[in-house]
XYZ file of C-alpha atoms in Angstrom:
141
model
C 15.790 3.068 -25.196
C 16.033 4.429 -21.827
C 16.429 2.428 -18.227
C 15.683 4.222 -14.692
C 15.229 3.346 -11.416
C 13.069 3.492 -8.220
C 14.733 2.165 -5.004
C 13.541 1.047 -1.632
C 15.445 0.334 2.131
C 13.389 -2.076 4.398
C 14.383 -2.623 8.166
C 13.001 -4.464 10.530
C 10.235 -7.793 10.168
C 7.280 -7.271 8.174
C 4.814 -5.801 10.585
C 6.969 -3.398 12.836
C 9.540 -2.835 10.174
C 10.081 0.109 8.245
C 11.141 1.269 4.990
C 11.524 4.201 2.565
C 11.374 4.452 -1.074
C 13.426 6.611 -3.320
C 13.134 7.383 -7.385
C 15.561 8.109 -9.854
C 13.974 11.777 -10.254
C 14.145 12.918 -6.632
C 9.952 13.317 -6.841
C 10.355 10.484 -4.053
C 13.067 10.874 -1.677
C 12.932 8.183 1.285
C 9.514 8.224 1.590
C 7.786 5.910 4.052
C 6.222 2.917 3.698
C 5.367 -0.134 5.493
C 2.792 -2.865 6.219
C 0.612 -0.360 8.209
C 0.650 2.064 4.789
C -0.239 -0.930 2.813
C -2.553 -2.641 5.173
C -3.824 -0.485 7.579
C -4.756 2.950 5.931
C -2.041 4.605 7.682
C 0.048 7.349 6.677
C 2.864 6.750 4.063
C 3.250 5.174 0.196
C 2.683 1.215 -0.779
C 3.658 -0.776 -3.941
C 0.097 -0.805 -5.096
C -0.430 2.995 -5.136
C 3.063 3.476 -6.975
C 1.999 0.939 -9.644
C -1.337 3.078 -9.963
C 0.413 6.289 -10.420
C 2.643 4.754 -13.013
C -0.070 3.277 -14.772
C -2.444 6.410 -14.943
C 0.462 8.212 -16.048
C 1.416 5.794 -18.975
C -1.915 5.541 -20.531
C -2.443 8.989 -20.410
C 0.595 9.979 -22.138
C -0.223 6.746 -24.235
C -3.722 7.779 -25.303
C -2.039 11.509 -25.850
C 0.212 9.838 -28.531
C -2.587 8.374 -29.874
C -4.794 11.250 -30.558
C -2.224 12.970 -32.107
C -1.958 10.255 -34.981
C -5.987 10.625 -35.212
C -5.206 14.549 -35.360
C -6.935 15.203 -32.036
C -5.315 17.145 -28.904
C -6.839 16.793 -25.466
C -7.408 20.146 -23.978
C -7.065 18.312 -20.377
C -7.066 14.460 -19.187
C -7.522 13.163 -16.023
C -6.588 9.141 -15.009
C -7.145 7.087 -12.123
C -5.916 4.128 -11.433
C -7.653 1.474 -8.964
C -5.325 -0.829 -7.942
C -7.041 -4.125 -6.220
C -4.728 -5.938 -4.029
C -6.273 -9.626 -2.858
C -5.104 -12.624 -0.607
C -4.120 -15.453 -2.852
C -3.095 -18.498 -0.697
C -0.440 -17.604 1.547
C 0.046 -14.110 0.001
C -1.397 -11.529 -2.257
C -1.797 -10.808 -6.041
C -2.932 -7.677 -7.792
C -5.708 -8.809 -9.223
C -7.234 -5.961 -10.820
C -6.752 -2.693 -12.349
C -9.471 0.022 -13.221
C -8.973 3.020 -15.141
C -10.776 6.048 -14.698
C -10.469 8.698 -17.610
C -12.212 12.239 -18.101
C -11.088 14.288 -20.596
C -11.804 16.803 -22.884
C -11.047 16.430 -26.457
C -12.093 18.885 -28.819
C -13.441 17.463 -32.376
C -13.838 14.130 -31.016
C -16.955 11.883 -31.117
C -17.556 9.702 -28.130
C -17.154 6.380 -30.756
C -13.711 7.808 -31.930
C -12.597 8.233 -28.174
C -14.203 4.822 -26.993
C -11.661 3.251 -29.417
C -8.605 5.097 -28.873
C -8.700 4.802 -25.497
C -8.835 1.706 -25.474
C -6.103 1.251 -28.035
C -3.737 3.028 -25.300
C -4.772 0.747 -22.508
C -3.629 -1.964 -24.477
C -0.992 -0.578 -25.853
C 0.708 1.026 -23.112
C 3.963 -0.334 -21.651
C 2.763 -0.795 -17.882
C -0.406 -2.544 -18.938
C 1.783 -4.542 -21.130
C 3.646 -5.757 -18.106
C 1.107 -6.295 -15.769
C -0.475 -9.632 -15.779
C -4.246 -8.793 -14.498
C -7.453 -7.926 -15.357
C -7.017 -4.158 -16.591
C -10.451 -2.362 -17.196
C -11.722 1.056 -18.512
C -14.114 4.127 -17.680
C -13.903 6.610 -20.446
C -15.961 9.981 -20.243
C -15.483 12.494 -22.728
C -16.707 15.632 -21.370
């Protein structure tokens, strides 16, 4: 179907090194990241918030595809993504992801929504490749 990219440069060891990340689209252009991003709270992107973005962004546009079969539009939808990054031995695993949905759906019963959202978390491609725990919060409001 379709094949893009995101890129990153790394120099430097893994706590005083530095690297930038880059996507096909230009929306990230060498943009910073490092251990102190990813570790520390400090300024700059990490893997973990990437994958979050991507995955909010799939299931939305997932569930959106969805509601369209049931004959439903949403008026506005808003996804988080919690991303949970944990020690595992000598490294780290993701270990968990939460979504976080509002939305507004006109003509839609809270049951209906309840199941179609979480058709699209199943269904959509990144949750499909990530191998964790993936759970929901759906508010229709």
């Amino acid at each position: 179907m379709s094949t893009t990219y995101g890129s990153a440069k790394w120099q430097g060891g893994i706590k005083d090194g530095k690297g930038a990340i880059s996507t096909k689209s230009g929306a990230l252009s060498d943009y910073p990241y490092g251990f102190a991003s990813r570790f520390e709270g400090k300024p700059g992107s990490n893997p973990e918030e990437l994958i979050g973005a991507a995955h909010a962004a799939c299931f939305t546009m997932a569930l959106s595809l969805i509601l369209g079969e049931a004959k439903l539009t949403a008026e506005q939808m808003e996804t988080k993504a919690d991303v949970t990054l944990d020690k595992d031995g000598d490294g780290f695993s993701i270990t968990a992801v939460h979504l976080t949905l509002s939305a507004k759906i006109p003509g839609a019963d809270d049951a209906t929504f309840q199941e179609l959202a979480g058709k699209a978390k199943a269904g959509c491609p990144v949750s499909k490749l990530l191998n964790t725990k993936i759970t929901l919060d759906a508010k229709l409001g």
